[in-house]
Coordinates of C-alpha atoms in Angstrom, one line a residue:
Chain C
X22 CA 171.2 188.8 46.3
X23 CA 170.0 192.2 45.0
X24 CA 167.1 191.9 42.8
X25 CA 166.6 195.6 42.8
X26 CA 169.7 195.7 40.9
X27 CA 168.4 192.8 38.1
X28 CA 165.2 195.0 38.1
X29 CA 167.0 198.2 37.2
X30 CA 168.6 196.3 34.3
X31 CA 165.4 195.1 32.7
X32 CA 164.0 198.7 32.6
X33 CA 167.6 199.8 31.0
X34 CA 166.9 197.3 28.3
X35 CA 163.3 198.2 27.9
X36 CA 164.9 201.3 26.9
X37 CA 166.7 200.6 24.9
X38 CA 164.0 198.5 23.1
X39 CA 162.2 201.0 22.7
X40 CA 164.8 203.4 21.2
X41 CA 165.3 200.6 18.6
X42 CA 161.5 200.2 17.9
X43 CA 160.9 204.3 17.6
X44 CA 164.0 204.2 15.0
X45 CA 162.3 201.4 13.5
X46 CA 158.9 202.7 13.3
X47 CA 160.8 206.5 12.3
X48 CA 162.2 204.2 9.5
X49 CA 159.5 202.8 8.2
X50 CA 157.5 206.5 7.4
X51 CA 160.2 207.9 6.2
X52 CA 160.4 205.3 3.8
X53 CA 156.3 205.4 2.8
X54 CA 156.8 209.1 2.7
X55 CA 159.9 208.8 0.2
X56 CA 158.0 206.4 -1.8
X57 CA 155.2 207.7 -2.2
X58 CA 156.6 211.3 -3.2
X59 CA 158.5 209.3 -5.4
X60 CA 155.7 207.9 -7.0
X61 CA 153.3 211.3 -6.6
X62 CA 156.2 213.0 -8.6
X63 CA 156.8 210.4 -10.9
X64 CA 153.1 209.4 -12.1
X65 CA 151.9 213.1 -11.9
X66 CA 154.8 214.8 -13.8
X67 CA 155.4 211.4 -16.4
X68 CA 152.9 212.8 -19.4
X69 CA 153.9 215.9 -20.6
X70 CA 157.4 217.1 -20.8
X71 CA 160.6 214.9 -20.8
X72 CA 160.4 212.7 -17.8
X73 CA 163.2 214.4 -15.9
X74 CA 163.0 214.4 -11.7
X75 CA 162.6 217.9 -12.3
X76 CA 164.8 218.5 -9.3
X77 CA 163.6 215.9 -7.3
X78 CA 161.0 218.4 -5.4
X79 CA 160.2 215.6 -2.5
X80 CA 159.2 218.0 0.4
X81 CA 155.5 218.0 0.5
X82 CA 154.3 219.0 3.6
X83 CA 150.8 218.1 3.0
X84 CA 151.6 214.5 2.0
X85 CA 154.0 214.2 4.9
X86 CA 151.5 215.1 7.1
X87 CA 149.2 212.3 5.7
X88 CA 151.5 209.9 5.6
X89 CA 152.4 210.3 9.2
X90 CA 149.1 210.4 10.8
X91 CA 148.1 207.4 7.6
X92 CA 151.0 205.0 9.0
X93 CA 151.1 206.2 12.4
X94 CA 147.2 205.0 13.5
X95 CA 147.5 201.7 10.8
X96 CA 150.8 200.4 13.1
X97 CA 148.8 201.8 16.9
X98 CA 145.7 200.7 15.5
X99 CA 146.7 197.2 14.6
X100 CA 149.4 197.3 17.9
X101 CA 146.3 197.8 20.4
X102 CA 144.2 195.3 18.8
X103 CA 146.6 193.1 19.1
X104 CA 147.9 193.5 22.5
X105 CA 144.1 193.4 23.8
X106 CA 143.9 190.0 22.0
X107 CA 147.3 189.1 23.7
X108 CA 146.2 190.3 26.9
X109 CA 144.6 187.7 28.8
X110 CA 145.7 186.5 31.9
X111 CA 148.1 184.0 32.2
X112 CA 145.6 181.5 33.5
X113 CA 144.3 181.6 29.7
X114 CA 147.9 181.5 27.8
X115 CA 148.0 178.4 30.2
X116 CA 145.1 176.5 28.8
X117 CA 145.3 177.4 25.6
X118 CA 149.1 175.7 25.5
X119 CA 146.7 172.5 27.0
X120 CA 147.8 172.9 30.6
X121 CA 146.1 171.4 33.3
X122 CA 145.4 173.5 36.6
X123 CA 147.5 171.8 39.4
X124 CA 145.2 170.8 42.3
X125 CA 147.1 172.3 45.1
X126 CA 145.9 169.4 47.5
X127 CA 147.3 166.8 45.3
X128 CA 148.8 163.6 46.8
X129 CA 150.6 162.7 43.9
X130 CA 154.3 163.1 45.2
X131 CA 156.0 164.6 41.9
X132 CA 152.9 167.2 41.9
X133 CA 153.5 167.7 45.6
X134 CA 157.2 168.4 44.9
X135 CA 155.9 170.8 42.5
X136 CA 154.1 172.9 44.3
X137 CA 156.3 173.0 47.3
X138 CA 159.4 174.3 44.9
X139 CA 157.0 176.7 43.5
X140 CA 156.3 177.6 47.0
X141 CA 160.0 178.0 47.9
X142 CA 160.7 180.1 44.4
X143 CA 157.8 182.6 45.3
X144 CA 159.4 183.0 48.7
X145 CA 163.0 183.2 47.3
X146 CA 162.0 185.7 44.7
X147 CA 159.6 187.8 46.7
X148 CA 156.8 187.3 44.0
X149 CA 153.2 186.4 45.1
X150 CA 152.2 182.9 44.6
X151 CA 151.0 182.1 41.1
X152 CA 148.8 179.7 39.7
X153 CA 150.6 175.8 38.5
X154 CA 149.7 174.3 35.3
X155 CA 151.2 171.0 33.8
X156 CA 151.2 170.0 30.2
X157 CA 150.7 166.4 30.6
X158 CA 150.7 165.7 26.6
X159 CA 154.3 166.7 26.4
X160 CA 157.1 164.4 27.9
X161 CA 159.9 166.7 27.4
X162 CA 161.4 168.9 29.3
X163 CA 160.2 172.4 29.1
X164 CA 158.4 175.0 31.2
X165 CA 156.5 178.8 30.9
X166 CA 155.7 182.1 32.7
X167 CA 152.5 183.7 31.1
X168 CA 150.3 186.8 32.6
X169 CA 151.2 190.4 32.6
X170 CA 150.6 190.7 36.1
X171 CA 151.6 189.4 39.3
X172 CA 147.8 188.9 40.0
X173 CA 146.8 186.7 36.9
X174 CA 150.7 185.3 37.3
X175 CA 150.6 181.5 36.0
X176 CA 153.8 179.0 35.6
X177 CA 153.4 176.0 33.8
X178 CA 155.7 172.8 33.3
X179 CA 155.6 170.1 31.0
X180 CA 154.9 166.5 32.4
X181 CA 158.7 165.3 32.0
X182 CA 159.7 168.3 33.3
X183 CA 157.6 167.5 36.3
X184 CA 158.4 163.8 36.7
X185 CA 162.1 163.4 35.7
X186 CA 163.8 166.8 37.0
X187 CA 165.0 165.8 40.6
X188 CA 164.3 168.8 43.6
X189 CA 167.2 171.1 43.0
X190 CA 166.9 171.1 38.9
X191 CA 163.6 171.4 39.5
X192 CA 164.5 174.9 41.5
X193 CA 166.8 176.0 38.5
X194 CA 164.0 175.5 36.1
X195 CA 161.3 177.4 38.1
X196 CA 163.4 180.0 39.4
X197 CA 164.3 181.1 35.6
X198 CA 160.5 181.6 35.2
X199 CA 160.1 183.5 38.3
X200 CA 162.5 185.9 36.7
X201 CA 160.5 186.2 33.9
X202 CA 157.4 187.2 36.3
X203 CA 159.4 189.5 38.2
X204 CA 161.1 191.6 35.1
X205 CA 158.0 192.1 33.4
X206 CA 159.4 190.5 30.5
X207 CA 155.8 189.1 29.1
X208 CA 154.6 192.8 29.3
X209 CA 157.6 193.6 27.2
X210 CA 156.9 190.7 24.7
X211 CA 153.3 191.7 24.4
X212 CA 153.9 195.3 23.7
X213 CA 156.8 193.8 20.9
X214 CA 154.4 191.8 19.3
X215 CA 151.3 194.4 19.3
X216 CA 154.1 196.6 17.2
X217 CA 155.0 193.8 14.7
X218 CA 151.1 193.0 13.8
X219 CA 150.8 196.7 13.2
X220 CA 153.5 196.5 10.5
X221 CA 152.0 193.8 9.5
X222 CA 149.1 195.6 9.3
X223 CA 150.6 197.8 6.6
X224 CA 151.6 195.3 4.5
X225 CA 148.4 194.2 4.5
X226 CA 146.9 197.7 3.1
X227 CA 149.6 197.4 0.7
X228 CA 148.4 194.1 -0.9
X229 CA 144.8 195.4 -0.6
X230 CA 145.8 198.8 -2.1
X231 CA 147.8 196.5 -4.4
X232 CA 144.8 194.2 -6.0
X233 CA 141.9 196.6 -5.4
X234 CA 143.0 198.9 -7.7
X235 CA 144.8 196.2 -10.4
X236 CA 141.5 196.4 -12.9
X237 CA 140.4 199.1 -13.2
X238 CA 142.8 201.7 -13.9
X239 CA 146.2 201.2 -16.8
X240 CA 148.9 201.0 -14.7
X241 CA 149.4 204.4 -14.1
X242 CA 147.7 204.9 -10.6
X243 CA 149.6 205.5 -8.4
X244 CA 147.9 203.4 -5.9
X245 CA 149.5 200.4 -7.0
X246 CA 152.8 201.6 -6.3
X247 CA 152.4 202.9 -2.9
X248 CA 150.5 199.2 -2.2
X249 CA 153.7 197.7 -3.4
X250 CA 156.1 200.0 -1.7
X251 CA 154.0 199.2 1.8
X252 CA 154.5 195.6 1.1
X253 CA 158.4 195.9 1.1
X254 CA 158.4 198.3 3.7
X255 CA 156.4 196.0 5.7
X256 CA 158.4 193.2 4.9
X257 CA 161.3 194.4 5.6
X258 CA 159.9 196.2 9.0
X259 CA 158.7 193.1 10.3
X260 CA 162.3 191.3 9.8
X261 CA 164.4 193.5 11.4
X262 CA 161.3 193.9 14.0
X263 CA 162.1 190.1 14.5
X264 CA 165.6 190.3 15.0
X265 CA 165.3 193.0 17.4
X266 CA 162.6 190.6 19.2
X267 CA 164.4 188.1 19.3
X268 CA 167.8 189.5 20.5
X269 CA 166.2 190.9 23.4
X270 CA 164.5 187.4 24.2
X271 CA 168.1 185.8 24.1
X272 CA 168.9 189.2 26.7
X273 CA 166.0 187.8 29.0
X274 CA 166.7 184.0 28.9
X275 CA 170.5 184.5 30.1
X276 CA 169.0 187.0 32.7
X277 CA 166.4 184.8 33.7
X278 CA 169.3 181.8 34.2
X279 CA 171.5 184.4 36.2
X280 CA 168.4 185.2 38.4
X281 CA 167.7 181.8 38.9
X282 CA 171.3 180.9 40.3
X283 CA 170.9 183.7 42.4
X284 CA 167.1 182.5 44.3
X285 CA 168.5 179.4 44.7
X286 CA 172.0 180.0 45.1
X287 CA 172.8 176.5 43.7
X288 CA 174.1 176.5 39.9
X289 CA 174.5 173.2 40.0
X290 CA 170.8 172.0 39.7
X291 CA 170.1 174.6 37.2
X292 CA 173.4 173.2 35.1
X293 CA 171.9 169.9 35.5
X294 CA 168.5 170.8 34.4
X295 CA 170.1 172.3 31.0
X296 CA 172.1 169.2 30.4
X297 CA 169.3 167.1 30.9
X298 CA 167.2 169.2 28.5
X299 CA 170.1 168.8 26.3
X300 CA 169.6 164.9 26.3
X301 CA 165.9 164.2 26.4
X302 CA 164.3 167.5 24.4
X303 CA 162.3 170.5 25.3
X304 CA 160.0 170.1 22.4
X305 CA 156.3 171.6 23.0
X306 CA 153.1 169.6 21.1
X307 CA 150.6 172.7 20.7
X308 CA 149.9 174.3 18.2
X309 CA 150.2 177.4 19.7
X310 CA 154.1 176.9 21.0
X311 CA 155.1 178.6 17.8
X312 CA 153.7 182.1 19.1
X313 CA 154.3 181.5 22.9
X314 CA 157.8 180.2 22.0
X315 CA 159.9 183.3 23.5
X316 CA 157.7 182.4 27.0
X317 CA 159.4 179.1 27.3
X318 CA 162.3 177.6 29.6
X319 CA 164.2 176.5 26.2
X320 CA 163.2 176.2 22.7
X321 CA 159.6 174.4 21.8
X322 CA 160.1 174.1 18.8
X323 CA 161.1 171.1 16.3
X324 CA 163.8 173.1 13.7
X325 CA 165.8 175.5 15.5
X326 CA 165.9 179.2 14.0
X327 CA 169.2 180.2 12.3
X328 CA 171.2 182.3 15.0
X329 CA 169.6 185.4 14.8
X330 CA 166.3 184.6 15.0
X331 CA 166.5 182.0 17.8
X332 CA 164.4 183.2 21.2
X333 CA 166.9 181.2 23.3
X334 CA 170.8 181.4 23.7
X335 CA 172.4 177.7 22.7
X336 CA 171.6 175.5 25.3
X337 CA 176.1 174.8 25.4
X338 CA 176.5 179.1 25.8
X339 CA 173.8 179.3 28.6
X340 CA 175.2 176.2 30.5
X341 CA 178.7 177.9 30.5
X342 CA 177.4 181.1 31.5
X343 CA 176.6 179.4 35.1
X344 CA 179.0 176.3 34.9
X345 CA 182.2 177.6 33.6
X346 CA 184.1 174.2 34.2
X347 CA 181.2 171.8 32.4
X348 CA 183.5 169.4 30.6
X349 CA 180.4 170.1 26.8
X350 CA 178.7 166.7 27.4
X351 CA 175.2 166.6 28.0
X352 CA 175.7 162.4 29.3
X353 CA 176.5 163.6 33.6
X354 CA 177.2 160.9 35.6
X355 CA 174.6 159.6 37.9
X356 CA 171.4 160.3 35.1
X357 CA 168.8 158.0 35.6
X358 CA 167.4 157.9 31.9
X359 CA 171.1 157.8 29.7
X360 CA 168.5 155.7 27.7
X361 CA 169.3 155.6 24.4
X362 CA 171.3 158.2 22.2
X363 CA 169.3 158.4 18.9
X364 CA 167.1 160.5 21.5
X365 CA 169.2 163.2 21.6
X366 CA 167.2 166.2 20.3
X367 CA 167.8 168.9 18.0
X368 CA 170.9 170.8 19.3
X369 CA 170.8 174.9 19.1
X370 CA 172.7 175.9 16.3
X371 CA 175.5 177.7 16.5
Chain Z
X17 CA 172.8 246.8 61.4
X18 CA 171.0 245.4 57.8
X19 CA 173.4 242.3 58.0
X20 CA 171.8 240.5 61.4
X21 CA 168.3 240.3 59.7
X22 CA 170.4 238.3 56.5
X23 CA 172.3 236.3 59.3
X24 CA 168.8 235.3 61.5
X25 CA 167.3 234.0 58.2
X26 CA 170.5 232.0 56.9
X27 CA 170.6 230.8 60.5
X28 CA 167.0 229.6 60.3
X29 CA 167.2 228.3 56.7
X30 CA 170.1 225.9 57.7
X31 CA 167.9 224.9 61.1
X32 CA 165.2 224.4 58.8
X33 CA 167.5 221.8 56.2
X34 CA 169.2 220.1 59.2
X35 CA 166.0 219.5 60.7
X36 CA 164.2 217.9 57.1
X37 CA 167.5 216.0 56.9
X38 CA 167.3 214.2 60.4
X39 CA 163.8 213.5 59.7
X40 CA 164.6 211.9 55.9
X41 CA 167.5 209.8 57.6
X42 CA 164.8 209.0 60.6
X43 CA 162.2 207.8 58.2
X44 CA 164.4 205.9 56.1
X45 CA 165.8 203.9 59.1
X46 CA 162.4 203.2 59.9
X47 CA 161.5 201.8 56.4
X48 CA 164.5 199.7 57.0
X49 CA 164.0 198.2 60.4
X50 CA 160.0 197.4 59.3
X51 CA 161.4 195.5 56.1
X52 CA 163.5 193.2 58.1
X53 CA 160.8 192.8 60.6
X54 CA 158.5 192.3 57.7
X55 CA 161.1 189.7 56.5
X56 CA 161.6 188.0 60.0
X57 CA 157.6 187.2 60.0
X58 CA 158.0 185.5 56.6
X59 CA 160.8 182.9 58.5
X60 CA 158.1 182.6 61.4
X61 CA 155.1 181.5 59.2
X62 CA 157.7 178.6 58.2
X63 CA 159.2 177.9 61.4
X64 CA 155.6 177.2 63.2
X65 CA 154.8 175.0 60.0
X66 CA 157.9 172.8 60.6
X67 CA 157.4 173.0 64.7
X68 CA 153.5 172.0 63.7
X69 CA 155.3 168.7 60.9
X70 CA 158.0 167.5 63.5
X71 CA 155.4 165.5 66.1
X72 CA 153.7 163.9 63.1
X73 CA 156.6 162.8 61.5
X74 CA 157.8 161.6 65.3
X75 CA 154.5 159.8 65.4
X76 CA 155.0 158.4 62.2
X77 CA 158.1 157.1 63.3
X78 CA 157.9 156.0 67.1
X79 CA 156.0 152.4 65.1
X80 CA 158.5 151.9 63.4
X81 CA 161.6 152.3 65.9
X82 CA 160.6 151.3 68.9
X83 CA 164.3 150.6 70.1
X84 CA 165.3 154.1 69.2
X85 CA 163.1 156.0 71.9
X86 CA 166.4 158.4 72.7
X87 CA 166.7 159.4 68.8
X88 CA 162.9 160.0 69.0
X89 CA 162.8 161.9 72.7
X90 CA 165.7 164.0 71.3
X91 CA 163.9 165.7 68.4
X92 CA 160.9 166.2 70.5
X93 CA 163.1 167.8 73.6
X94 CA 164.7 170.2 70.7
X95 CA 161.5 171.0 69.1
X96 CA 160.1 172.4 72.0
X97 CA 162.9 174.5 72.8
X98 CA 163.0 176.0 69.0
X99 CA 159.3 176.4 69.4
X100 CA 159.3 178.4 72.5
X101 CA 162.7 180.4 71.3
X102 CA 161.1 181.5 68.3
X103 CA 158.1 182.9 70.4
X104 CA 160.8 185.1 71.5
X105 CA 161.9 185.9 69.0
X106 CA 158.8 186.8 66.7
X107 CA 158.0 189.4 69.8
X108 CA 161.0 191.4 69.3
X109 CA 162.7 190.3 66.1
X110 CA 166.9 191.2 65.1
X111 CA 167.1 191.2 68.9
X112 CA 170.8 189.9 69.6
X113 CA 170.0 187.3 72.3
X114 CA 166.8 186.3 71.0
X115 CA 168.7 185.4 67.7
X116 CA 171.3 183.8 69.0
X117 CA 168.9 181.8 71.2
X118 CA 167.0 180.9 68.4
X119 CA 169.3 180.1 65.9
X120 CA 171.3 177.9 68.5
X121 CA 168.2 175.9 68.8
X122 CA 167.4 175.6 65.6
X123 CA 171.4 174.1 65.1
X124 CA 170.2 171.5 67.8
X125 CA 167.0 170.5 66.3
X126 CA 168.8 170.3 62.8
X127 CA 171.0 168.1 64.2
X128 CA 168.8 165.7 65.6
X129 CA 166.2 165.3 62.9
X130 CA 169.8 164.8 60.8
X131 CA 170.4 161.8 63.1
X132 CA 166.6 160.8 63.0
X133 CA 166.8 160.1 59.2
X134 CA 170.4 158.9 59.3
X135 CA 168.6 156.2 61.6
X136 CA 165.7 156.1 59.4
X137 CA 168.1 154.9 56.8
X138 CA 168.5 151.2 58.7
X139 CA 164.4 150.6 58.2
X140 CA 163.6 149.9 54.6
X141 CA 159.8 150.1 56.0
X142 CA 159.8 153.2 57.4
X143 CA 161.2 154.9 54.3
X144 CA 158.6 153.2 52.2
X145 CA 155.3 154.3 53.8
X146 CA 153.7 156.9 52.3
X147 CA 153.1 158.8 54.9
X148 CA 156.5 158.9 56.1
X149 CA 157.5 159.9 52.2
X150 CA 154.9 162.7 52.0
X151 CA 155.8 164.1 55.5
X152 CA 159.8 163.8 54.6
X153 CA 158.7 166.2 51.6
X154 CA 157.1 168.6 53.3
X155 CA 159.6 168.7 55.7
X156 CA 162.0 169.2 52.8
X157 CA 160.2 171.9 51.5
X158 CA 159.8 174.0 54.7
X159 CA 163.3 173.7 55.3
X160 CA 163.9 175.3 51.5
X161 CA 161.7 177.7 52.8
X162 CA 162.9 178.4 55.9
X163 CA 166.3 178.9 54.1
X164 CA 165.3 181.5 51.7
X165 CA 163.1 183.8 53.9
X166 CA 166.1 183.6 55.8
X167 CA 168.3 184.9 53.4
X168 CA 165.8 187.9 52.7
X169 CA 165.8 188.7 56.1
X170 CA 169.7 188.2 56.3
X171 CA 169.9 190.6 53.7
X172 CA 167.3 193.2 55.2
X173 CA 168.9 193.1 58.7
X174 CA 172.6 193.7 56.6
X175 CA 170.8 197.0 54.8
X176 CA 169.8 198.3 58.0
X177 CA 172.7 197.8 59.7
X178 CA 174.5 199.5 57.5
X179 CA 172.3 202.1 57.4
X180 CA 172.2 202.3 60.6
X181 CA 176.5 202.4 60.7
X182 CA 177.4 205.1 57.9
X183 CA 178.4 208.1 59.1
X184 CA 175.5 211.0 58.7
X185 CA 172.6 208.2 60.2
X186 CA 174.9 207.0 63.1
X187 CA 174.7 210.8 64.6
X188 CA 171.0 210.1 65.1
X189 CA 170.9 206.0 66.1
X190 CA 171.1 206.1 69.9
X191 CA 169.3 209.7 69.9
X192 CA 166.5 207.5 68.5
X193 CA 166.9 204.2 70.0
X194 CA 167.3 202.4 66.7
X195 CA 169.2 199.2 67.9
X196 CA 171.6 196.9 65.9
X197 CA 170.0 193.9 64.5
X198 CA 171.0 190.1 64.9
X199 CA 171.7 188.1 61.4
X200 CA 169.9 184.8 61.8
X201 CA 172.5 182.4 61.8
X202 CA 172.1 178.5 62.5
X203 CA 175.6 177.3 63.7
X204 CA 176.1 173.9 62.9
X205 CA 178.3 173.5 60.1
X206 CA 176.1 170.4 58.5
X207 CA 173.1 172.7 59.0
X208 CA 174.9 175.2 56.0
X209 CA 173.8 172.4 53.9
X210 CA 169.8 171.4 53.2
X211 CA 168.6 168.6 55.5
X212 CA 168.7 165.7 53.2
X213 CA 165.6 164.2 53.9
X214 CA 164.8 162.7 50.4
X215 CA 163.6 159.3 50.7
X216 CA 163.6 159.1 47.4

């Protein structure tokens, strides 16, 4: 009913995002600046006198200073290389997952039924029309949003999604993506992942600093140390960058199902989209699903993450979320394919 | 005698904030009353597609069941009233009796092309051709779409209504002749539901 109200929640967790991802980023110079003070002091004042921390002098303005601007422009640097490269238009994320561009005059009835429901979603969301893609290669059921724009919008569905969700599921599953267009969520993913290849980007200098530096001097440059004290930084960076990625995916899928319900005001196909999902797979062939993986209607992938690290809530928590009375099977009555069980995918961990 | 100069500009400085707050309430009523208009164009776009589907699908139909000429007469006879109600209402939309007119008419027409595939059920060839199936999807669709532009414009007409109500803007509403809207509201109680028209 009040979208205004969903919207208003996204940009409170964008916030909060980016609260974490300051912290995280504040983090990781303090820790290069400790380190290599730590390692100034240490290989500067090893040679002569007893090799006490002469009281541990680890203020250095001068070195703080380089270390901030150093780290600052290697994480932006690498963040707005990346996000250009990221940036294309959803039209391009599209084909590169080997969609096909839906011909909107198509007489094919399940492509038909396609574009109509995308129709009725664009009206029920109040999002301009965006372009259809279909993945033909991939016979589960799965679907994306991609573009950082309403104008470059495009939504894409896999070809069982297309031919074996029935009208109303078929509403659930394109109204969750919808939600995705209308948050903003894959300008928030974009920016995430522009941040994480710029910590990346660090530990890269590390291991260059690391074996540039291995022959020539004994040891004692100090180099070396700061190369390896960027790699664990980085390391480290990038996993709890992860978690906080992926946490706030898990925010957006549950957010995307609630919106959903609420364009079509009808739980029930959405609930039976999910179970179906649950029985015949959401698996995604290309091999760039692994990267794009957060973009899709349920997990793409073959081995589910632990917990922590999964983009998507458990298929079972998301159902109950809209369907609090769903008895836990994914076998409804009244399926058409109840084919054969040894089918039944990989189920979300947890 | 230095206190009346004080009093004259107080005066003035409170004529001054009553007047910038009639004109805020003003112009937010007006940003209310052209989003549900806005809203009600939306339904129209799908209403004249659906008026524009009905005599193909009639077409369609009238070889198929010949014997059923009454069924067949009945969605065209409601069609045309719809059609010419929602002229009326598209020229001054949330009017009261325009609604009403329009969304009785629509109940009638929903109830007929309800009856019209009820019957269609009985004629295994009629729900096989393709152009029956295609037309019965498109049909389906507009209806969907109907359905939702009329719940944004439900919910537009509700904001400015309310609006309109509370107590500050309701000092201004007849001053300014902003008039209560009509929810669009199709009677029947099988309309609440989606025409099934899946052939499928």
């Amino acid at each position: 009913m009040d979208f205004f109200a969903h919207q208003a929640q996204a940009r409170q967790h964008t916030t909060v995002l980016v609260v974490y991802f300051v912290i995280a980023i504040v983090c990781i110079i303090a820790s290069v600046y400790i380190a290599s003070a730590m390692i100034f002091h240490a290989t500067q004042t090893q040679a002569p006198a007893g090799a006490v921390w002469t009281g541990f002098v680890l203020w250095d303005p001068q070195l703080f200073l380089y270390v901030v601007i150093g780290t600052l422009s290697v994480v932006l640097a690498g963040g707005l290389y990346k996000t250009l490269a990221l940036s294309k238009g959803g039209s391009a994320v599209a084909e590169a997952l080997g969609g096909r561009l839906l011909d909107i005059d198509s007489v094919n009835p399940d492509e038909r039924k396609l574009r109509n429901v995308v129709e009725e979603m664009a009206i029920a969301a109040g999002v301009p029309m965006p372009k259809i893609y279909v993945l033909d290669n991939d016979a589960g059921i799965n679907a994306f949003a991609a573009g950082h724009a309403p104008q470059d919008a495009a939504i894409g569905i896999t070809g069982g999604g297309m031919r074996l969700l029935d009208r109303d599921e078929l509403q659930g599953v394109i109204g969750h993506e919808f939600s995705h267009l209308l948050n903003g969520d894959m300008r928030i993913n974009i920016r995430i992942m522009g941040v994480l290849f710029g910590i990346v980007c660090l530990a890269v200098i590390g291991r260059l600093l690391l074996y540039s530096r291995g022959g020539g001097g004994r040891g004692r440059n100090p180099m070396m140390f700061i190369g390896l004290a960027l790699i664990v930084i980085g390391a480290l960076g990038i996993f709890f960058g992860r978690l906080i990625q992926a946490a706030l995916s898990r925010q957006r899928e549950l957010l995307a199902d609630a919106s959903a319900v609420q364009f079509t005001r009808n739980p029930a196909g959405l609930s039976r989209a999910l179970q179906k999902i649950g029985r015949v797979g959401s698996q995604i062939g290309s091999v760039h699903a692994a990267e794009a993986n957060h973009m899709f209607f349920e997990n793409g992938l073959s081995k589910p993450f632990i917990g922590w690290m999964a983009t998507h809530p458990p298929l079972e928590q998301r159902i109950r979320a809209i369907d609090p009375s769903w008895t836990g099977t994914f076998d409804d009555t009244g399926a058409t394919n109840n084919s054969d069980p040894s089918m039944k995918p990989n189920q979300e961990p947890l | 005698m230095t206190s009346s100069p004080i009093i004259i500009l107080v005066l003035l400085g409170l004529l001054l904030l009553a007047v910038i707050f009639v004109i805020e309430l003003y112009n937010k009523l007006v940003k209310l009353r052209n989003r549900f208009k806005n809203a009600y164009a939306q339904i129209d776009v799908q209403l004249k597609r659906r008026y524009d589907l009905i005599p193909n699908l009639v077409e369609t139909a009238k070889a198929y069941l010949s014997h059923e000429r009454g069924t067949l007469e009945a969605v065209v006879a409601a069609r045309n009233t719809a059609a010419s109600a929602s002229v009326g209402a598209a020229a001054t939309p949330g009017d009261p009796s325009a609604m009403k007119k329009l969304g009785g008419a629509e109940s009638l027409l929903g109830g007929s092309l309800g009856r019209l595939f009820a019957l269609s059920e009985a004629y295994p060839d009629l729900k096989a051709n393709t152009t029956m199936l295609s037309l019965s999807e498109e049909l389906a669709s507009t209806e969907n779409k109907v359905g939702f532009s009329r719940q944004a414009y439900n919910d537009a007409v509700m904001l400015y209504n309310t609006q309109r109500e509370v107590f500050p803007s309701s000092l201004i509403t007849s001053a300014f002749n902003f008039a209560a809207a009509e929810l669009f509201v199709i009677e029947q109680a099988e309309q609440r539901e989606p025409q099934k028209v899946s052939f499928a």
